[in-house]
mmCIF file of C-alpha atoms in Angstrom:
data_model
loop_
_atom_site.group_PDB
_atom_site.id
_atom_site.type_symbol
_atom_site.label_atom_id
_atom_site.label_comp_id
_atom_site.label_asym_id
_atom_site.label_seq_id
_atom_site.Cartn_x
_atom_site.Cartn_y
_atom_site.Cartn_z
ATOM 1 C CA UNK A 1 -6.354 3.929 -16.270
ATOM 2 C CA UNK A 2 -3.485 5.920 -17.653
ATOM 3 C CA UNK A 3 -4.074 9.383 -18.684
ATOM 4 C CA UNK A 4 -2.525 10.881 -21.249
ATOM 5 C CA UNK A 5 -1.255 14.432 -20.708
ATOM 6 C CA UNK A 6 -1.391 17.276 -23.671
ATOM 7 C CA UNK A 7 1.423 18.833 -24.896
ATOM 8 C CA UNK A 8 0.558 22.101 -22.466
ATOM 9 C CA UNK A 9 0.024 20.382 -19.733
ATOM 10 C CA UNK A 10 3.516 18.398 -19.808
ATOM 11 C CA UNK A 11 4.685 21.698 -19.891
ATOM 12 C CA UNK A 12 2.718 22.817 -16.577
ATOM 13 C CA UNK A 13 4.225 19.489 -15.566
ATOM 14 C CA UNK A 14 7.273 20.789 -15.924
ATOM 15 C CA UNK A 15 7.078 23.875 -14.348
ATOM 16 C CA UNK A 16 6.193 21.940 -11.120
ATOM 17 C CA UNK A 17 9.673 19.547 -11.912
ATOM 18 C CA UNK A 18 11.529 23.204 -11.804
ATOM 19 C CA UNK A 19 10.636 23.080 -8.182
ATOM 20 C CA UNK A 20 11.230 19.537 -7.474
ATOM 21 C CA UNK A 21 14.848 20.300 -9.206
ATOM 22 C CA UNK A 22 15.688 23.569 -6.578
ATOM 23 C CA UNK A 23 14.105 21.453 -3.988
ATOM 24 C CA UNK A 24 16.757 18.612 -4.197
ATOM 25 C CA UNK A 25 19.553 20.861 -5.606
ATOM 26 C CA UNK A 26 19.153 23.500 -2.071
ATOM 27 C CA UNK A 27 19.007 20.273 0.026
ATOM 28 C CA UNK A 28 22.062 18.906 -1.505
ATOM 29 C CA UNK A 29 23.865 22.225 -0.997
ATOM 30 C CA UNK A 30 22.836 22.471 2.836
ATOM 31 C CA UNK A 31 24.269 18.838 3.706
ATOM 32 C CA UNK A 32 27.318 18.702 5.920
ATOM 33 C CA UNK A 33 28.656 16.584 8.686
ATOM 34 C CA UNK A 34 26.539 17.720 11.858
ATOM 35 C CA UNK A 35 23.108 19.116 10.048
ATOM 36 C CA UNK A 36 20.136 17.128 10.665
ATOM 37 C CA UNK A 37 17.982 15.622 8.810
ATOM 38 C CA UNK A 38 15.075 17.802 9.888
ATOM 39 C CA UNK A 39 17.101 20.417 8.891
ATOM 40 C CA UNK A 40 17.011 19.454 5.508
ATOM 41 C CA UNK A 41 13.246 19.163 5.395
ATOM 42 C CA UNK A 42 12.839 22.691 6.633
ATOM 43 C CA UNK A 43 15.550 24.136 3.758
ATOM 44 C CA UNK A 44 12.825 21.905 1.202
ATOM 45 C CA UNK A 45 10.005 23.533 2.912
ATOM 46 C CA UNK A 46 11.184 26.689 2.205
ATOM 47 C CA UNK A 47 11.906 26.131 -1.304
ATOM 48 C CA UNK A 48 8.067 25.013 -1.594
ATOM 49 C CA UNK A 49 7.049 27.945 0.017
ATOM 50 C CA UNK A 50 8.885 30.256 -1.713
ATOM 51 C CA UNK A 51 7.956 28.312 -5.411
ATOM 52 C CA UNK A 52 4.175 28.586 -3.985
ATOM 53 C CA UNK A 53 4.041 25.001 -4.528
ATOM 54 C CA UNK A 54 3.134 22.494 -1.910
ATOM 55 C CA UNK A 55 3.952 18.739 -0.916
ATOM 56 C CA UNK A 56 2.436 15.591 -1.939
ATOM 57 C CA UNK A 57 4.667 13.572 0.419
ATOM 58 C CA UNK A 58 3.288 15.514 3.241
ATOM 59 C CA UNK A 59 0.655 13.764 5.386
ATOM 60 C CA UNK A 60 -0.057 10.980 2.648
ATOM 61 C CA UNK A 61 -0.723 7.998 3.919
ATOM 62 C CA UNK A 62 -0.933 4.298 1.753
ATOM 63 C CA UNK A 63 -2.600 1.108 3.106
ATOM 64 C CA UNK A 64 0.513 0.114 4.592
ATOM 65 C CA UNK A 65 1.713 2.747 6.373
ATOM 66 C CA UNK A 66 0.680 3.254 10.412
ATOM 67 C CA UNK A 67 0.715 7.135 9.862
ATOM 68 C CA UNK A 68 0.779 9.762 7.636
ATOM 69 C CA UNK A 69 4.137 10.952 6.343
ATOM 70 C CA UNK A 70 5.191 13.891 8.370
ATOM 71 C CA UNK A 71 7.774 15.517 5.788
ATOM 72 C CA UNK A 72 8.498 16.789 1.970
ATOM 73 C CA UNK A 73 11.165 14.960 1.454
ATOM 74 C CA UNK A 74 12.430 11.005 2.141
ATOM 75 C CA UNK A 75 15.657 10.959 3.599
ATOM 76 C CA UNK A 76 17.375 7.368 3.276
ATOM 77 C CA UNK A 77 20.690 7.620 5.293
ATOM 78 C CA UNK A 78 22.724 4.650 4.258
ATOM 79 C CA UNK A 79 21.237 1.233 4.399
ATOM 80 C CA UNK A 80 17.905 2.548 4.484
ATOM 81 C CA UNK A 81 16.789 1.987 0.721
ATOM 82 C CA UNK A 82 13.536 4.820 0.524
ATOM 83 C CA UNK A 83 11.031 6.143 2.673
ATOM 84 C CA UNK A 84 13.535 7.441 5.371
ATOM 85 C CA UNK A 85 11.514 10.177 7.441
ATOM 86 C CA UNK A 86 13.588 13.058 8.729
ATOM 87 C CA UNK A 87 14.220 13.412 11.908
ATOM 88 C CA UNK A 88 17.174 14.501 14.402
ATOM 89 C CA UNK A 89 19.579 12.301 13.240
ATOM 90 C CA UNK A 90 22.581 14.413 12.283
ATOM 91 C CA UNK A 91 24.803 13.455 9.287
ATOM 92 C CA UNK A 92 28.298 11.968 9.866
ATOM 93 C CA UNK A 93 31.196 12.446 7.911
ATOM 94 C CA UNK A 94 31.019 9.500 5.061
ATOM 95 C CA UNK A 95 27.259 8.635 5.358
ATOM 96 C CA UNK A 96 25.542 8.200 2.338
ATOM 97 C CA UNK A 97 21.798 10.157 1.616
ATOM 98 C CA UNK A 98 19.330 9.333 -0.797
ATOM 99 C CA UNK A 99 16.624 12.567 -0.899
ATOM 100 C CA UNK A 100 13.419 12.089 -2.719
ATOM 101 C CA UNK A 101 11.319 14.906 -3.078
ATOM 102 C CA UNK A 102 8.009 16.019 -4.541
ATOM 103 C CA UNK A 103 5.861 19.305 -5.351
ATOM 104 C CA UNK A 104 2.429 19.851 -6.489
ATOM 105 C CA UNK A 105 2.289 23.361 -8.628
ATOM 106 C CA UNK A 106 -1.263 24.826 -10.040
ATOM 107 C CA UNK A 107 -2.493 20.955 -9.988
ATOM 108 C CA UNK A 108 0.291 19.454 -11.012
ATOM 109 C CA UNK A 109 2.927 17.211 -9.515
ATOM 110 C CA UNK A 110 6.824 16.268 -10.270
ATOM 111 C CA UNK A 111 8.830 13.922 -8.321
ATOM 112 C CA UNK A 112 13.001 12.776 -8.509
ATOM 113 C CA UNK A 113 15.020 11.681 -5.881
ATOM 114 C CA UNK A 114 18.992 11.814 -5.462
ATOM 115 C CA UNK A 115 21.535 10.293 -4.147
ATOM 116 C CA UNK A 116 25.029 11.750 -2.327
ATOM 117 C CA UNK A 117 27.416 11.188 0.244
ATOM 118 C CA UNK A 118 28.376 14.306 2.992
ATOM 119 C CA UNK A 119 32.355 14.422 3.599
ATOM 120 C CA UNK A 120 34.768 11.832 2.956
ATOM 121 C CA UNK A 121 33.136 9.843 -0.132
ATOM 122 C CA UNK A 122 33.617 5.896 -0.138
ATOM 123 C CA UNK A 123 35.148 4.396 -3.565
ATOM 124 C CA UNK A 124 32.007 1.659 -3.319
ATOM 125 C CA UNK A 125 29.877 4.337 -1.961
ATOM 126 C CA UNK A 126 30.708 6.323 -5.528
ATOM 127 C CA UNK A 127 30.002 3.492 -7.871
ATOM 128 C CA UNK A 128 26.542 2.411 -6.111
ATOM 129 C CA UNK A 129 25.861 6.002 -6.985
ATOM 130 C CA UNK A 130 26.932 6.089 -10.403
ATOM 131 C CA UNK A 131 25.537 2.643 -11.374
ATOM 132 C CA UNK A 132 21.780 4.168 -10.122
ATOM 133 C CA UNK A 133 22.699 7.506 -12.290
ATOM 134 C CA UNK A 134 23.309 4.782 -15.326
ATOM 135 C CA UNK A 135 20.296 3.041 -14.617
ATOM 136 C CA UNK A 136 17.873 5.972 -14.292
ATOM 137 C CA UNK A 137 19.678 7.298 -17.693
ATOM 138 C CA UNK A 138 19.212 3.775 -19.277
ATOM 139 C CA UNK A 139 15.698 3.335 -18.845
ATOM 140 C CA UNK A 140 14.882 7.246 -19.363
ATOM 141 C CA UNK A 141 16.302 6.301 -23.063
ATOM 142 C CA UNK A 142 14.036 3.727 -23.329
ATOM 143 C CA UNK A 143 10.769 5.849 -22.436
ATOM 144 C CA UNK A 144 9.799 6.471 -26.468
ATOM 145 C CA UNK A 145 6.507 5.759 -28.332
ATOM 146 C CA UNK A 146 6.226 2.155 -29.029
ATOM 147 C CA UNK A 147 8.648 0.868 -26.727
ATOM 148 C CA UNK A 148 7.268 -0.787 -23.808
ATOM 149 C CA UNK A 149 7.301 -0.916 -20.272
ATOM 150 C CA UNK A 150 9.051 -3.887 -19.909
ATOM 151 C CA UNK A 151 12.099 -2.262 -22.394
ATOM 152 C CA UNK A 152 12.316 0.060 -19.381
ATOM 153 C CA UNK A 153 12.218 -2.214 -16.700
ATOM 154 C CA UNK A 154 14.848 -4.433 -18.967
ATOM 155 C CA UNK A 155 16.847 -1.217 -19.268
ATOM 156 C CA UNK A 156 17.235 -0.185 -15.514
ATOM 157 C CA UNK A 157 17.655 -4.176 -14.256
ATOM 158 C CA UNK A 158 20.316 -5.043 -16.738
ATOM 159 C CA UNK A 159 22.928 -2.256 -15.624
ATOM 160 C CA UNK A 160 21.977 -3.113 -11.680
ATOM 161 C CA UNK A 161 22.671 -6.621 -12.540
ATOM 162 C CA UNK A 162 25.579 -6.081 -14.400
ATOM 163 C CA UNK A 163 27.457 -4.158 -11.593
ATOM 164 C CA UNK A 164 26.495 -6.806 -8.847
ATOM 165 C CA UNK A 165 24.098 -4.674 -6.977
ATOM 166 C CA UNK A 166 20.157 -6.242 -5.765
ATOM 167 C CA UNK A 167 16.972 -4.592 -6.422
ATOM 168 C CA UNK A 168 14.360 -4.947 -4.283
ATOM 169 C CA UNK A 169 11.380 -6.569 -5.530
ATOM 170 C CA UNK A 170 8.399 -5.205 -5.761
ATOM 171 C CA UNK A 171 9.065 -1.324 -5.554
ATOM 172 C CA UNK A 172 9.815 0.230 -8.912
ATOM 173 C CA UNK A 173 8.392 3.721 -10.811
ATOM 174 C CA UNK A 174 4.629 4.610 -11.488
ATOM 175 C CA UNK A 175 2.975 7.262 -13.495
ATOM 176 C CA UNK A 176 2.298 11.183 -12.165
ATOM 177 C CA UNK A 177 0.295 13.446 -12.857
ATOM 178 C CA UNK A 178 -2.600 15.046 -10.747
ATOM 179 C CA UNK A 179 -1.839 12.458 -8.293
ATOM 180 C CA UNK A 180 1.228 11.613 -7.256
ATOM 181 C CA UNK A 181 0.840 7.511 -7.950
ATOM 182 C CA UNK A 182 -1.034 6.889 -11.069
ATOM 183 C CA UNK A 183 -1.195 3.725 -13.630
ATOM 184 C CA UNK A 184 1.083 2.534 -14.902
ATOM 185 C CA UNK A 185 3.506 0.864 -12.174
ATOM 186 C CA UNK A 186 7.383 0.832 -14.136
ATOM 187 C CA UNK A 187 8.883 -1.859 -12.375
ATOM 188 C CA UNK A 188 13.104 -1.602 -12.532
ATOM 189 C CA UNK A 189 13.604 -5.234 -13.635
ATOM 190 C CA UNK A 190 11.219 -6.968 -16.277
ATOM 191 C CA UNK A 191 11.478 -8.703 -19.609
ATOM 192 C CA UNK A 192 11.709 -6.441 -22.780
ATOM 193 C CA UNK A 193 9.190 -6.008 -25.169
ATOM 194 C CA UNK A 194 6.178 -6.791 -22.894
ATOM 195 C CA UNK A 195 3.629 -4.726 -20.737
ATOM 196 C CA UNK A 196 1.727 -1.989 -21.663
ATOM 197 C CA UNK A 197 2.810 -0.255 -24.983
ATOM 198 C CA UNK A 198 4.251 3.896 -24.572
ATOM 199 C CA UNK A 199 2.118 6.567 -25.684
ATOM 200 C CA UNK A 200 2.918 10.379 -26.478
ATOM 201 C CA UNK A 201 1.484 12.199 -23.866
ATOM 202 C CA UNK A 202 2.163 9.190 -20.975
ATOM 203 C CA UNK A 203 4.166 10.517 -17.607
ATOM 204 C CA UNK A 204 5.746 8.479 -16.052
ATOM 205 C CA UNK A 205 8.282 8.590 -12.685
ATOM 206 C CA UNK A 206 11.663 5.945 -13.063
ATOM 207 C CA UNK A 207 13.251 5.187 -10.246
ATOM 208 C CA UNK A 208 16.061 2.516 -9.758
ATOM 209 C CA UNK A 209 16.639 1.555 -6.397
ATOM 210 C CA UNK A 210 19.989 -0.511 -5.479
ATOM 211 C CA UNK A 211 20.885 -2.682 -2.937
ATOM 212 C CA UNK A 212 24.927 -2.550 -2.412
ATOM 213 C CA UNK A 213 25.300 -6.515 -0.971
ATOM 214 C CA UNK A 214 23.862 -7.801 -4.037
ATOM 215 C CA UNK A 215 20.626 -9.832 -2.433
ATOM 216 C CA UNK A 216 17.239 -7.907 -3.378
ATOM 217 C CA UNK A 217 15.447 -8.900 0.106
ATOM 218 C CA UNK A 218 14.426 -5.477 2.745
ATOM 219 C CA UNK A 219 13.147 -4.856 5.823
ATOM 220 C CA UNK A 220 10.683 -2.544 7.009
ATOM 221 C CA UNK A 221 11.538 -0.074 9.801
ATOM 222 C CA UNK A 222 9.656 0.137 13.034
ATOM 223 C CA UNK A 223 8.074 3.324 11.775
ATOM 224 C CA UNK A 224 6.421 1.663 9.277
ATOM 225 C CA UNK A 225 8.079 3.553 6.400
ATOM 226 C CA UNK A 226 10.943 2.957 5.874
ATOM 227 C CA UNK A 227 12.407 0.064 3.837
ATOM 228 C CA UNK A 228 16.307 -1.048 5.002
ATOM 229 C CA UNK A 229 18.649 -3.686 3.310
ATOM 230 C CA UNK A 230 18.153 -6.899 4.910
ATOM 231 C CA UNK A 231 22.176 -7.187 4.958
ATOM 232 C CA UNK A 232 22.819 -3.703 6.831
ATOM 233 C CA UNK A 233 24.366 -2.720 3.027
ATOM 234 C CA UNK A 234 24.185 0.607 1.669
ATOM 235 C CA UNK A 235 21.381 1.535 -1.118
ATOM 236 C CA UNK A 236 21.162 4.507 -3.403
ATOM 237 C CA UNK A 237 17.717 5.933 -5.188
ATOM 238 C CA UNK A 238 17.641 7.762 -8.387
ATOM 239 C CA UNK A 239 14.665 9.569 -10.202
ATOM 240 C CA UNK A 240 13.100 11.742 -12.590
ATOM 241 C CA UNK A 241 9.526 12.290 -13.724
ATOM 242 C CA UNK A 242 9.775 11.807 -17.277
ATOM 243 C CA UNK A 243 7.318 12.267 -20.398
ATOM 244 C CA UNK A 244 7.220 10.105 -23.460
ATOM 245 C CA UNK A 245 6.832 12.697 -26.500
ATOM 246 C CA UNK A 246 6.885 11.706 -30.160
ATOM 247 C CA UNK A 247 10.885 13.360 -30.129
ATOM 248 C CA UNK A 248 11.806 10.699 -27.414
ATOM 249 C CA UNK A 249 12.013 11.522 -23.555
ATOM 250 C CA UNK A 250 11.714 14.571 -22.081
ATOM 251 C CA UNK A 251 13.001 14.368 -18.412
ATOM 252 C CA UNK A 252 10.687 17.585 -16.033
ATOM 253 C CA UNK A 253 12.630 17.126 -13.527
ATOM 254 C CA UNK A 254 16.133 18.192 -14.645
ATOM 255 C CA UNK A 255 18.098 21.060 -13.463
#
């Protein structure tokens, strides 16, 4: 069931995207060559803390996964796609990071994810970012009332296509609000003009996920989490938590 979110609450939604924002930007500022990736997590904790928000990433735990998640934030170090948890590895000059952070304020949660590379940046590494950046910005455009979910979807897998890049089937967006995962799922490829009809007051996270090698298939990790390129290719992850309005999108999770 999708629930539909008042015009006050989007913006309590929003206040709790604030945080997500800091989260990811103070993350992205302490990455260098030789910090680890637990690191990281403690520099998000702290922004949590210090927001007096908390972590919906932190001991969740799906039907698929062995354990809980022990972090706030997914770090997915070059061909891992998402999921990444952090641990000691320490970044090397030219690897690629994809961070995806949440935080639940007063009830509420937001949720985005970036995507970066520490040191010497790659010329492929660049575009594989920038082509997730025009993906996430292409469906966020298509997030109005009485488009559809499948204009998004359309939207996010047409510019993936386009640049050569896979997407790995069966992991797309999904809608937020008190819960982190909530109906509807947004998948990132899909035929336009079909699924379920957008609503004022309907949240929903979009979040393109790219395969460099061009094939969409994955593996998953021995920790049961995370999800890595079948090829050994790089990926990149880009999101926002986003609210369809009757004056178009409005993305909560912006800077």
């Amino acid at each position: 069931m999708v629930e539909l979110k008042t015009e006050r609450e989007i913006d309590e939604m929003r206040a709790a995207g604030r945080v997500v924002a800091r989260a990811l930007a103070a993350v992205r500022d302490a990455a260098g060559v030789g910090v680890s990736l637990l690191d990281l997590d403690r520099v998000a904790r702290d922004v949590l803390r210090a927001e007096g928000a908390d972590s919906p990433f932190l001991g969740y735990r799906p039907s698929f996964a062995p354990a809980p998640f022990p972090g706030v934030i997914c770090t997915s170090v070059n061909d891992a796609i998402v999921h990444g948890i952090p641990d000691g590895y320490r970044l090397r000059d030219g690897d690629l990071v994809s961070v995806d952070c949440g935080a639940r304020l007063d009830g509420w949660v937001g949720d985005a994810a970036v995507s970066f590379t520490v040191g010497r940046e790659r010329p492929a590494d660049r575009k594989l970012i920038t082509t997730a950046e025009a993906a996430l910005a292409a469906g966020i455009e298509q997030a109005r009332p009485g488009n559809r979910i499948g204009d998004i979807a359309h939207a996010i897998g047409t510019v993936c296509r386009a640049a050569g890049y896979g997407v790995p089937d069966g992991f797309g967006g999904h809608g937020i609000g008190r819960s982190m995962h909530e109906d509807p799922g947004v998948p990132n490829e899909g035929r336009p003009g079909r699924g379920m009809r957008l609503r004022p007051g309907m949240v929903i996270a979009i979040e393109p996920m790219l395969i460099a090698g061009g094939g969409d298939d994955y593996l998953t990790a021995g920790d049961g989490w995370t999800l890595r390129t079948s090829d050994g290719s790089r990926a990149a992850h880009a999101e926002h938590t986003v609210a369809v309005t009757p004056d178009g999108p409005r993305v909560l999770t912006a800077a």
